[in-house]
XYZ file of C-alpha atoms in Angstrom:
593
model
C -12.989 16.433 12.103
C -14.277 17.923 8.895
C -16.736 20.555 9.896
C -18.456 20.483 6.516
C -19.673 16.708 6.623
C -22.973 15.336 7.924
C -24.867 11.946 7.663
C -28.592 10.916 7.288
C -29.786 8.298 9.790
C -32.581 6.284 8.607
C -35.769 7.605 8.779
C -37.975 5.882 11.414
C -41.473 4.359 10.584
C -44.121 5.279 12.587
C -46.651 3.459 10.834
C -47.740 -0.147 10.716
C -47.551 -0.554 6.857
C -44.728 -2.555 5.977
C -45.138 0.340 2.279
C -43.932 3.031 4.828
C -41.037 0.989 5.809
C -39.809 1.187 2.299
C -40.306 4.476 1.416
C -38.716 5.682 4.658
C -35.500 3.944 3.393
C -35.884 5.528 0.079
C -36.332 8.994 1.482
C -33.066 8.605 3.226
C -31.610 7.374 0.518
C -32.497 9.994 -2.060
C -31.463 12.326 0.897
C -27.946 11.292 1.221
C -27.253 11.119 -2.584
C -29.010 14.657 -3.018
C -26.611 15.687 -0.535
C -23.468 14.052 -2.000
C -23.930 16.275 -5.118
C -22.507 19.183 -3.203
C -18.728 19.217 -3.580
C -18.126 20.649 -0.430
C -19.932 18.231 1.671
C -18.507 14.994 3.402
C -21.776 12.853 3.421
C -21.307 9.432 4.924
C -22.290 6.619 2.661
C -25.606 4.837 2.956
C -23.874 1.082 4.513
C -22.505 3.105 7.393
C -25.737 5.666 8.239
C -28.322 2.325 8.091
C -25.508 0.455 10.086
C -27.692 2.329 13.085
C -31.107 1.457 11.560
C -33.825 0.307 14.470
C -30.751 0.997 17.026
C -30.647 3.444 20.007
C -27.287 5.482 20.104
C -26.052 8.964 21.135
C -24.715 12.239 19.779
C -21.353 10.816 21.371
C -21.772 7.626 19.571
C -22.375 8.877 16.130
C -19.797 11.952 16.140
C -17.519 8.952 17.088
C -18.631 5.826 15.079
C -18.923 8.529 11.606
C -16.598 11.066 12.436
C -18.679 14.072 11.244
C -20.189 17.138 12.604
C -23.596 17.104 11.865
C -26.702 14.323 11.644
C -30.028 14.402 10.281
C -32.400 12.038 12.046
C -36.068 11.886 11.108
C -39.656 10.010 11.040
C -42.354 9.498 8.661
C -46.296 8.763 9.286
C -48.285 8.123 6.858
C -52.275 7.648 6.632
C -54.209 7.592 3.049
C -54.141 11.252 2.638
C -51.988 12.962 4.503
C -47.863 12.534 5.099
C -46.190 13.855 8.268
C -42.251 13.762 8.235
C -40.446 15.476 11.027
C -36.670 15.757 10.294
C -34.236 17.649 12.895
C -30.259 18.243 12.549
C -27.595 17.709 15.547
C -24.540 19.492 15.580
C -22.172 16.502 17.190
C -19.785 18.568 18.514
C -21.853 20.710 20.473
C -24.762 18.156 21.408
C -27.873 20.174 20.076
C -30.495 19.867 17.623
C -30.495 23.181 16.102
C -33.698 23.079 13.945
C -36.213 20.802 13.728
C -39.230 21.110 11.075
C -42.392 19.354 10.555
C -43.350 18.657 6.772
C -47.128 17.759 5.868
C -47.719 16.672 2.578
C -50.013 14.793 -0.027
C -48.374 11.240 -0.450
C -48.675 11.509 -4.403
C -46.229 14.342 -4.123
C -43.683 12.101 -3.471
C -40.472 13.285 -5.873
C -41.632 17.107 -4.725
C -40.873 15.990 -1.263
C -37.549 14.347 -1.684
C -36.430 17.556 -3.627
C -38.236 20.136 -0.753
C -36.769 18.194 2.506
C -32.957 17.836 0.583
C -33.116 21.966 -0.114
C -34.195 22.592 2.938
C -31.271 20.352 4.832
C -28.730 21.503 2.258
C -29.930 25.534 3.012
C -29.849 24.537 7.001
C -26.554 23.403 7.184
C -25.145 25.797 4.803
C -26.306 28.833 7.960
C -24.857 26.630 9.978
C -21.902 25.324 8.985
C -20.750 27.881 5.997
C -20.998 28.715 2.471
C -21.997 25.666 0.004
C -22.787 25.829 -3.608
C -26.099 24.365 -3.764
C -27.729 23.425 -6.696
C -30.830 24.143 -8.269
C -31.840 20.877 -8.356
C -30.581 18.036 -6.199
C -32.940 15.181 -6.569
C -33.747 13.876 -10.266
C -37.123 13.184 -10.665
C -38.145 9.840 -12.325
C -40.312 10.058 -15.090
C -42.556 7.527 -13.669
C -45.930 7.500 -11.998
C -46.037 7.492 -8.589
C -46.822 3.392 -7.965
C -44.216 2.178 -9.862
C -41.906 4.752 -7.900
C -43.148 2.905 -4.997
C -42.772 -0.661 -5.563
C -38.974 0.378 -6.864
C -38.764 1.279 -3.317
C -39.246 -1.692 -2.679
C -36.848 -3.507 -4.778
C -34.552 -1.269 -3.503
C -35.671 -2.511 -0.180
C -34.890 -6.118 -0.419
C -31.848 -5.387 -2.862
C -30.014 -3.585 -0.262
C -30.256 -6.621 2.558
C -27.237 -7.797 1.064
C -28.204 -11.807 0.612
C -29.277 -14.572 -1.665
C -33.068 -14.802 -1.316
C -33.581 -11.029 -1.118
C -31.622 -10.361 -4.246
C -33.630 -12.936 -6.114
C -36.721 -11.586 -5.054
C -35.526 -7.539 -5.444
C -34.771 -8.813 -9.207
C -38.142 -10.173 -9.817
C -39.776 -6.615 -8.613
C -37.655 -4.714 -10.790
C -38.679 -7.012 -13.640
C -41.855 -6.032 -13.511
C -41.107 -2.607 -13.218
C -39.322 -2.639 -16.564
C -41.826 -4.195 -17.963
C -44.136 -1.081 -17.381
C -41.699 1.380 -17.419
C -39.221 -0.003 -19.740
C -37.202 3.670 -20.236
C -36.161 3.887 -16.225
C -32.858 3.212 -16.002
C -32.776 2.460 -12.133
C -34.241 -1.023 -12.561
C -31.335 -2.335 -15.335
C -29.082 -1.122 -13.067
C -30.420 -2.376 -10.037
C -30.071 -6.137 -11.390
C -26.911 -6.207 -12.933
C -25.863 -4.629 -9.157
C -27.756 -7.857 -7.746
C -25.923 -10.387 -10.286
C -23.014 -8.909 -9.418
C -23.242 -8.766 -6.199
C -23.834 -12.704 -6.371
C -21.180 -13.427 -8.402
C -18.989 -12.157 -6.429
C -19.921 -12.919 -3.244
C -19.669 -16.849 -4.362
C -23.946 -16.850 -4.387
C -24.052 -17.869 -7.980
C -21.379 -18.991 -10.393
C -19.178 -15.671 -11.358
C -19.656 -16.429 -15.104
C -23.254 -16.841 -14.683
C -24.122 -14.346 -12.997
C -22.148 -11.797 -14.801
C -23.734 -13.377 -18.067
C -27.031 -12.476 -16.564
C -26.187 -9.057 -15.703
C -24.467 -8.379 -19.100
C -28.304 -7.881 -20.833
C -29.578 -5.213 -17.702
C -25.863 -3.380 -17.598
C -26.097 -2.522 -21.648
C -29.771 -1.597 -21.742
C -28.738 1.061 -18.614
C -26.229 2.255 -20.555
C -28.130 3.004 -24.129
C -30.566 5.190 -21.568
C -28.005 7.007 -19.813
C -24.289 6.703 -20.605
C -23.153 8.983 -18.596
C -24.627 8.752 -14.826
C -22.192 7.631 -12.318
C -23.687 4.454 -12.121
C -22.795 3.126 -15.896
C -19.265 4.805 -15.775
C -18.747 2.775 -12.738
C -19.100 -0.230 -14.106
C -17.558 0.650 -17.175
C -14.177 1.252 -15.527
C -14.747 -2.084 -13.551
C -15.112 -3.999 -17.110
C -12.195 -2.366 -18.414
C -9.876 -3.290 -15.480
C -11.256 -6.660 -14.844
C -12.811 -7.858 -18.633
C -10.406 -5.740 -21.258
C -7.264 -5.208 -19.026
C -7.296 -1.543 -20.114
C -6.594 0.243 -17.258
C -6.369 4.137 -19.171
C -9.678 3.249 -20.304
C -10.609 2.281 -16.831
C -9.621 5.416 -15.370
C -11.343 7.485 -17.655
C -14.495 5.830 -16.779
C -13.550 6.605 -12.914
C -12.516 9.500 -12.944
C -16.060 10.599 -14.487
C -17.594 8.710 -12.417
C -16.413 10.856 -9.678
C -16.562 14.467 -11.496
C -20.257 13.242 -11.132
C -20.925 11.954 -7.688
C -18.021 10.924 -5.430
C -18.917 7.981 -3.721
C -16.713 6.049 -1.597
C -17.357 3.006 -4.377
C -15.364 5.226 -6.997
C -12.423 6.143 -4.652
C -12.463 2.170 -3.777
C -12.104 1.375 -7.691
C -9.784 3.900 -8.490
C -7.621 2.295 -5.721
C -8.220 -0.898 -7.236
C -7.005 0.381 -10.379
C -3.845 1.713 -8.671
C -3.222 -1.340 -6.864
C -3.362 -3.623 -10.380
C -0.958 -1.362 -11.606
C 1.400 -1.627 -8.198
C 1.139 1.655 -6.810
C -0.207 1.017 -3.695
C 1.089 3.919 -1.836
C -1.682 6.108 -3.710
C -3.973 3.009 -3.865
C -3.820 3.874 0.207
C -4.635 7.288 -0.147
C -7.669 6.629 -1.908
C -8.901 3.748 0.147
C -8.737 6.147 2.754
C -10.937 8.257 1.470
C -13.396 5.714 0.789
C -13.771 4.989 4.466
C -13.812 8.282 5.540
C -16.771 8.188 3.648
C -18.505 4.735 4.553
C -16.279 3.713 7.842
C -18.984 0.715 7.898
C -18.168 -0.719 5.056
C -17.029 -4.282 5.101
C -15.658 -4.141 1.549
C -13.744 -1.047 2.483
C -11.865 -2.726 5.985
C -11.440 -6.107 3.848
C -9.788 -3.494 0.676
C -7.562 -1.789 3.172
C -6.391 -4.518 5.267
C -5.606 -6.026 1.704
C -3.574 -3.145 1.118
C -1.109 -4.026 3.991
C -0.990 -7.852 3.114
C 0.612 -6.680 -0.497
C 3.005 -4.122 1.255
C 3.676 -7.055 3.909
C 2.265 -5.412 7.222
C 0.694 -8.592 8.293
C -0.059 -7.401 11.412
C -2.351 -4.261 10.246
C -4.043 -6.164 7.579
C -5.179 -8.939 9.976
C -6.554 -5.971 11.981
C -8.377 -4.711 9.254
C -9.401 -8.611 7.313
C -11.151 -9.112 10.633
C -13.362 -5.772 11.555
C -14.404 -6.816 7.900
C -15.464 -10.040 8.725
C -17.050 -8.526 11.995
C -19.270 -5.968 9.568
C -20.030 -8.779 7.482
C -19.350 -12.872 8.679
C -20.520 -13.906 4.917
C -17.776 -11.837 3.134
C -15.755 -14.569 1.291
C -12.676 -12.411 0.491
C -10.630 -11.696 3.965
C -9.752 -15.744 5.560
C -7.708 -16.330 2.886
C -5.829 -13.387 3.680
C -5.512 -13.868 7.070
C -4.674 -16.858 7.037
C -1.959 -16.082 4.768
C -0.876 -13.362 6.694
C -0.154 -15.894 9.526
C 1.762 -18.156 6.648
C 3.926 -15.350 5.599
C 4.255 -13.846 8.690
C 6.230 -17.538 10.169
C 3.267 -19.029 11.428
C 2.104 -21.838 9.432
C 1.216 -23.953 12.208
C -1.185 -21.172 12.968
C -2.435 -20.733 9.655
C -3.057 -24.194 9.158
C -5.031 -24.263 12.268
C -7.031 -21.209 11.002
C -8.005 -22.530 8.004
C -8.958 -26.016 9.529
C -11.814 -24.423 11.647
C -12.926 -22.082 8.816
C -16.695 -22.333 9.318
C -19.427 -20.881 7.211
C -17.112 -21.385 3.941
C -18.507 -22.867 0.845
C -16.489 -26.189 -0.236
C -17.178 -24.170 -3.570
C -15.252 -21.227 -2.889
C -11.757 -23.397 -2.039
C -10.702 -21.155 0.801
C -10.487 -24.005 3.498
C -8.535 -26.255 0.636
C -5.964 -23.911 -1.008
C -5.135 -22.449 2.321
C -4.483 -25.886 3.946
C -2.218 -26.972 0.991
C -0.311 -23.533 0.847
C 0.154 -24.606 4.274
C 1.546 -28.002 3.858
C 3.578 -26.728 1.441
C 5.503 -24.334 3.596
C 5.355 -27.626 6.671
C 6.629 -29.266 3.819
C 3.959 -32.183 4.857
C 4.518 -33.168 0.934
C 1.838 -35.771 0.980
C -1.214 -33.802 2.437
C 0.175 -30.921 -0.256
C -0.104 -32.859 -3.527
C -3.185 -34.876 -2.471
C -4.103 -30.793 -2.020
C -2.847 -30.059 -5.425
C -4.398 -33.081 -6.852
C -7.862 -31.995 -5.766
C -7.658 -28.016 -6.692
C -6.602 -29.853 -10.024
C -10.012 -31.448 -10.494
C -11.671 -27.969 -10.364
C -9.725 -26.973 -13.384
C -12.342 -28.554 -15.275
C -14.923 -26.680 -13.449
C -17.059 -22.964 -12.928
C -14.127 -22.658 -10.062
C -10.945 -23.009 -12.640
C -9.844 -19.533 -11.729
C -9.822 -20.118 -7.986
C -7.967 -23.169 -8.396
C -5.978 -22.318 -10.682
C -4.909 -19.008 -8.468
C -4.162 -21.315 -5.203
C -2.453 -23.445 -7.716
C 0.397 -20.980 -8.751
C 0.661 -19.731 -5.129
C 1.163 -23.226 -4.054
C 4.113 -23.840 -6.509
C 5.607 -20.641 -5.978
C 5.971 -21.761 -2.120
C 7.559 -25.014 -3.517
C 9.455 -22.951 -5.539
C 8.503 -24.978 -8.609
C 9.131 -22.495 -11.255
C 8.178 -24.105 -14.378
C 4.441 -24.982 -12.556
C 3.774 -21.154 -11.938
C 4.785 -20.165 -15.293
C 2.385 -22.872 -16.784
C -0.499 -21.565 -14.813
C 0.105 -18.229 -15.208
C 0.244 -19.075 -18.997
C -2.691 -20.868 -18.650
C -4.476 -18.326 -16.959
C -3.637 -15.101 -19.176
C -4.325 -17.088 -22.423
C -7.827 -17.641 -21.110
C -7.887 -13.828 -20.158
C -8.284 -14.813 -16.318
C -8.936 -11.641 -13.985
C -6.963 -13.562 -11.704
C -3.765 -12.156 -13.641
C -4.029 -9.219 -12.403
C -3.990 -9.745 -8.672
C -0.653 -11.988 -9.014
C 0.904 -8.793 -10.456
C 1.205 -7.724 -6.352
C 1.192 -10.577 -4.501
C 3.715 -10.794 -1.947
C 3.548 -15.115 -2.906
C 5.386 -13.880 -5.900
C 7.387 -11.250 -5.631
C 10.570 -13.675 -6.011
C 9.486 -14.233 -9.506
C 9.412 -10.610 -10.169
C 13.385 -11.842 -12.112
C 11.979 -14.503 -14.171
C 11.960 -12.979 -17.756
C 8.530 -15.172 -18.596
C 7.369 -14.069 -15.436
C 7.971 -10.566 -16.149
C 6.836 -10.376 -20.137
C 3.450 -11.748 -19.081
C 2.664 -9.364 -16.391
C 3.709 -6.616 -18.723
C 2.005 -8.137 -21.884
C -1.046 -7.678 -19.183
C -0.152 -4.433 -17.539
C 2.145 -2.338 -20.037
C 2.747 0.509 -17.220
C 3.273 -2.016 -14.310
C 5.480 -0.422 -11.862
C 6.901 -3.959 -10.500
C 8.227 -5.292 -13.297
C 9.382 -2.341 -15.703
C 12.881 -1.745 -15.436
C 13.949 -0.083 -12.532
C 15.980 3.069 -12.885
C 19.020 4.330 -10.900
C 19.007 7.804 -10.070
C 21.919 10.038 -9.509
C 22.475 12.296 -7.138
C 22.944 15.358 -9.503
C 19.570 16.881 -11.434
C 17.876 15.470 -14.018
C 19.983 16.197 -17.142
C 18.246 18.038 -20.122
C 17.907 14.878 -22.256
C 16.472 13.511 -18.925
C 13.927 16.262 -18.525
C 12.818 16.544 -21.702
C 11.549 12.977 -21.961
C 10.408 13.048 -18.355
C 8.585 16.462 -19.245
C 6.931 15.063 -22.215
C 5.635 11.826 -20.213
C 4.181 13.535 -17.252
C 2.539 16.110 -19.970
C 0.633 12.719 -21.425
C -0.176 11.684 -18.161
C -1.921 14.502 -17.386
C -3.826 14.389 -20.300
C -4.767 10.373 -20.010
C -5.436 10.038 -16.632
C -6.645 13.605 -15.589
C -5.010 13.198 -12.025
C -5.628 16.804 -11.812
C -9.610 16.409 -10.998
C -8.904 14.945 -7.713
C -8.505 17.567 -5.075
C -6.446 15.529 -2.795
C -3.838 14.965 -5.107
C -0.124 14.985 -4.092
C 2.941 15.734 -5.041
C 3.988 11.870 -3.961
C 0.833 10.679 -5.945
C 2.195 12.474 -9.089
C 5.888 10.855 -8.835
C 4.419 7.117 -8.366
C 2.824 7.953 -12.373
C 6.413 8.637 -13.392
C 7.537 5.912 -11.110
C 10.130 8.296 -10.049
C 11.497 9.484 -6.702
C 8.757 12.770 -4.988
C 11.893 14.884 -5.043
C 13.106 14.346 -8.404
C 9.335 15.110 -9.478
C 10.025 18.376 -7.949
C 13.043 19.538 -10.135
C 11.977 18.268 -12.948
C 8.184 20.807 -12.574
C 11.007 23.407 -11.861
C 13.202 22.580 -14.182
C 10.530 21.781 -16.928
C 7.884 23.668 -16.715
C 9.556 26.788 -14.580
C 6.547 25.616 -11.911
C 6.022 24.566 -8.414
C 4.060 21.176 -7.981
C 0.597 23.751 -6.808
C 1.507 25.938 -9.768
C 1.521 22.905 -12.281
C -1.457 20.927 -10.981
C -3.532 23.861 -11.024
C -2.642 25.241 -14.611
C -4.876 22.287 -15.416
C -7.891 22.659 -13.466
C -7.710 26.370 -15.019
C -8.646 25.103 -17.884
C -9.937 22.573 -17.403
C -12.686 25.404 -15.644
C -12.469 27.389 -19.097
C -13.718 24.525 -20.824
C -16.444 23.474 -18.619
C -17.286 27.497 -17.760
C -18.701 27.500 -21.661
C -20.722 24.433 -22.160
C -24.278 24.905 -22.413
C -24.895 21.902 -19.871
C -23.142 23.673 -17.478
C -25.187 27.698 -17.933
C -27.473 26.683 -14.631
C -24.190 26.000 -12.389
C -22.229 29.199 -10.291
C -18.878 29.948 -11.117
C -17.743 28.054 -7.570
C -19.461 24.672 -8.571
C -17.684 24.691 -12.027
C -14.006 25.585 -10.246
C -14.875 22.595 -7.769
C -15.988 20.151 -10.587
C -12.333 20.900 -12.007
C -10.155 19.940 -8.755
C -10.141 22.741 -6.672
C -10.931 22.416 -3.270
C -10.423 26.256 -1.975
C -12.726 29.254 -3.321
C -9.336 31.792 -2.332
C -7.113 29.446 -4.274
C -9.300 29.478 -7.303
C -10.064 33.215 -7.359
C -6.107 34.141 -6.769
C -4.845 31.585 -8.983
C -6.947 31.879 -11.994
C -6.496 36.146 -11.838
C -2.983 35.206 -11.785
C -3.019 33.155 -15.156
C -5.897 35.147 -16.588
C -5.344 38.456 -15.563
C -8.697 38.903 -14.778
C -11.463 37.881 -11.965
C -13.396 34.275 -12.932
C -16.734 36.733 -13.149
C -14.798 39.167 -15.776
C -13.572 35.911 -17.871
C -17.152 34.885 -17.823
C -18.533 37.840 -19.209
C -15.838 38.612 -21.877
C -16.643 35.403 -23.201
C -20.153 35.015 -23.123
């Protein structure tokens, strides 16, 4: 267990007004992203601390269920002019509350206590637990009055309950809020997170409600283009809308020099997985549910994980404590059920998705799971009375899931020149869906078919599955070899900045070269007289020298700046960068200041 991580339970209520409720949710929320700003902290996400909202459970249960070594737990009462919050810390491993405080406070002074509570955890736990660079400021303050704070609370409320009718009415509040406050960016991206969130989950028609959304996302971004939030969804659009996955990155990977969240490490594993390498795309899952271990989306991402490397057994294991966080997630039955198909149990799998209940006819689940079915039975009429009704959705808002169950159908039948016309079909109409065949374990046998293979790469110019695959000899790279190799992985670097995450590996840097971990290795000796530690962190030196002189960065220490750049130990940083400088990080500061 990570000594240095910690999560905020939801503050309790203790009043009657249903205004307290919100605001209680709020504070913890403002709590736990305050905290995540501090790159030495593990902070469990906000799904997994309100998992325990209004529910009784031990220090045993939480040090289990989250994995971490501290808690905050809390209340607020409130009366017209006077605010009592009482907030106390539990060391899990121990079983004792080592400080409690009592706060009493004017209710108007609502932003100065958010920012006096998250100092006051944050300067707690660092005499507990060790040294953390804290900074000045850890909660940004709205420029808003005070009400319309408030009733964004509530959006946020109603937003965050995860359904239809609740999203519908958390977009109507922050309407209203932007019409009196038309410069906070919260609101715009509060709804295009609701749209989304609908359009994805099957609630309203994808292109619909990512139309809707389009409007709120672009207004968010003129006011602030570079919070986490907007780079985000920037490196979702250009995965998912523009296919550009270096553009993609970028937007992820600043994303996370910003806030990591275990949404980022999920997209940047999406990102790997588009691309094929799902051995990293594993590693960063991972970290995502360290971070949120409640997260249905997380299990559901992970168990997908081992359905594309062909671990059926794992990803059912995984597809199903999804469904058990959250019964209305319309991703995981169709890859359980396909697990059981692939795994030499159609019978199975045709009996699982004949008593799929709670499935829209609309999202075609139940129907292009029964036909993949028949078409492994071989039960030919049942499969083209199938294929003749995912047909009649081609017309349709649902074209791209029929047209997906369509090409995994014929590739089961083995009807090669079907798949090729829908996958032709569905890249010349720029379907998303393009990029998830590029994986599949449906199609891998058509990973040989030249058409096959020029559209994925037309898609995906640095897919790993399809770009020729080289054969290695036993000997060391020759010099022609390491030259070109040397100049590649120097680009890489540059493009993708893999040298920001802190967890990086030596096997993560040899899946970018789609080379063997041990050739990787002779060729940072061979190439750049370096060991893999040596290499990485030549970067994040200066990658610090560059950040070390910016004006925006004057109010951070030296130790924030260092961890902002990929390092993950103060002794490392210090030893390293005298090593390359030839002088302490406080002397290079100084000189050139």
């Amino acid at each position: 267990m990570n000594k240095k991580s910690i999560a905020v339970l939801p503050f309790v209520n203790m009043s009657n007004d249903i205004n307290n409720e919100y605001f209680c949710d709020g504070l913890t929320e403002e709590i736990i992203n305050a905290l995540a700003k501090i790159k030495q902290l593990s902070v469990t996400s906000r799904t997994s601390s309100f998992y325990f909202k209004n529910k009784t459970v031990t220090v045993e249960q939480i040090r289990e269920k989250l994995n971490v070594a501290t808690f905050i737990e809390g209340s607020v009462r409130t009366s017209k002019r006077k605010m009592r919050i009482t907030v106390q810390m539990i060391d899990t491993l121990e079983d004792f509350h080592f400080w409690s405080e009592v706060f009493d406070r004017n209710p108007e002074d609502v932003f100065e206590i958010q920012e006096e509570i998250s100092h006051f955890i944050a300067e707690k736990l660092r005499e507990h637990i060790g040294h953390l660079e804290i900074e000045d400021k850890l909660i940004e303050r709205y420029e808003v009055p005070v009400p319309v704070y408030r009733e964004y609370l509530k959006g946020r409320y109603y937003l965050m309950k995860l359904d239809y009718d609740s999203s519908l009415k958390a977009i109507e509040i922050f309407k209203s809020i932007i019409e009196r406050s038309p410069n906070f960016v919260n609101p715009y991206l509060d709804i295009n997170q609701a749209y989304t969130f609908m359009g994805t989950m099957g609630l309203l028609p994808a292109f619909e409600a990512f139309q809707k959304a389009q409007s709120f996302f672009e207004k968010a971004r003129s006011l602030s283009p570079n919070s986490s939030r907007v780079q985000l969804n920037l490196a979702w659009i250009e995965c998912w809308q523009n296919w550009n996955l270096k553009k993609a990155y970028e937007h992820a990977n600043k994303a996370l020099e910003t806030q990591p969240t275990d949404e980022i490490y999920l997209t940047i594993s999406n990102l790997l997985t588009v691309e094929g390498k799902l051995g990293p795309a594993q590693n960063y899952i991972d970290k995502a549910l360290e971070l949120d271990p409640f997260s249905s989306i997380n299990h559901h991402y992970k168990g997908f994980l081992y359905y594309l490397q062909e671990d059926y057994d794992k990803a059912k294991r995984y597809l199903e404590k999804a469904l058990e966080l959250n019964p209305n997630l319309p991703f995981p039955p169709i890859y359980i059920g396909n697990s059981l198909l692939l795994s030499g149990k159609p019978i199975e799998a045709l009996s699982y998705f004949n008593t799929l209940s709670g499935i829209s006819i609309k999202d075609l689940t139940k129907l292009g799971g029964k036909t993949m079915c028949y078409a492994v039975l071989g039960e030919t009429t049942k499969c083209d009375d199938g294929i003749k009704e995912l047909e009649s959705y081609l017309t349709s808002d649902l074209v791209e899931k029929a047209l997906i169950f369509l090409i995994l159908v014929y590739a089961l039948l083995e009807n090669e020149d079907k798949v090729l016309e829908y996958v032709k079909e569905a890249f010349n109409n720029h379907l998303p869906l393009v990029l998830l065949l590029n994986p599949s374990p449906v199609l891998k046998s058509f990973k040989n078919n030249q058409h096959y293979k020029d559209i994925m790469l037309r898609a995906i110019p640095d897919n790993v599955n399809y770009k020729q695959k080289k054969k290695y000899k036993q000997a060391l790279l020759d010099t022609n070899e390491v030259t070109r190799y040397s100049k590649e992985l120097k680009q890489i670097m540059i493009d993708y900045k893999l040298y920001l995450n802190p967890d990086l590996s030596l096997k993560d840097l040899a899946s970018y070269l789609d080379l063997p971990a041990n050739y990787v290795s002779q060729l940072l000796n061979l190439g750049f007289q370096k060991n893999f530690s040596e290499y990485i962190n030549t970067f994040r030196i200066n990658e610090f020298k560059e950040r070390i002189l910016l004006e925006e960065n004057k109010g951070l220490t030296i130790m924030a700046i260092a961890y902002d750049s990929g390092f993950n130990s103060k002794t490392v940083f210090n030893t390293f960068f005298k090593k390359i400088e030839g002088v302490t990080p406080n002397a290079y500061l100084k000189s050139h200041r």
